[in-house]
Amino acid sequence: MSAGREVAGTMTTIDPAAVRAAASLVRDGIVVPLNLPLTVHLPKRPAPVHQMLEHQSLRPMPDGRFAVVNDDRLTLSMQGSTHWDALGHFGVLETGRPDVYFGGRELTETSGGGQAATLGIGALPAAIVTRGVVLDLVASMGFADRGWLPPDARAGVGEVRRCLEEQDVELRRGDVVALYTGFENRLESSGGVFPDAAAGLDVGTRHLWAEHGTAGLVCDTHGLEPVPADFAVHAAFLKEDGMALGEMWALRELAATARRLGRFEFLLTSVPLAMPGLYGSPANAVAVF
């Protein structure tokens, strides 16, 4: 992490030993990007806007030639496509409790100019490098032929443990666990229309991640908990535990590669935007086998 950067929440479980162990997982040199195109975005978020700032601007060079310069700008929502939630992204207002956000932070946490004071994306590591584990829930829950989990499916402790056992993988401290539900297949089948309902993770799995020191949970849907969301997972995991959560990750190729290789662990790298106060960030994530 960069000098002076104070990481908070579950990402503190990623230590140098976890990084070294993750690096040892690279055997085949296969690189799998984990990001959806930015054009695949939630309908409730504004679509990205691409604008030219300079188009073929000419600049004289000392030898008489001219440099041709193009520059542009991109405006996008931090939670619009593949992203990490910052710890300040979600809070809970509760009668009799002044704390709203993780770590006992109150509403003043986000009142300084509209950005997070201490729980922005800067509370995650500047570069996340650790062991990733993909759980192919589509296969383990019996929906491989369909290609995705039905919208009423819910992955509880039993489903997670069964998947880990079938894949012969154990969770370790500092892991980022990727939950594959086949959502990219489902999106394609609907012509890119986001469904109103989607499968998700049961809040009852909370103790499982805590006992293993899991650093982060990411999924391929637009809500880690089942959609439409009751916010139980966000309230328990993000607000209470400081669990790093990622949504709308591209996990189809990852799951297929893991199954082909027979290895469901990999080196994960992710570099959030270096911009203080943001409530989320594109993941910029890659898996390496």
GROMACS .gro file of N, CA and C in nm, residues 31 70 203 266 273:
model
   15
   31VAL      N    1  -0.403  -1.544  -1.859
   31VAL     CA    2  -0.457  -1.420  -1.802
   31VAL      C    3  -0.603  -1.407  -1.841
   70ASN      N    4  -0.453   1.335  -2.983
   70ASN     CA    5  -0.594   1.310  -2.951
   70ASN      C    6  -0.606   1.290  -2.800
  203VAL      N    7  -2.732  -1.409   0.371
  203VAL     CA    8  -2.662  -1.339   0.479
  203VAL      C    9  -2.614  -1.436   0.586
  266PHE      N   10  -0.629  -1.881  -0.802
  266PHE     CA   11  -0.551  -1.804  -0.899
  266PHE      C   12  -0.496  -1.679  -0.831
  273LEU      N   13  -0.939   0.301  -0.865
  273LEU     CA   14  -0.896   0.436  -0.902
  273LEU      C   15  -0.829   0.505  -0.784
   0.00000   0.00000   0.00000
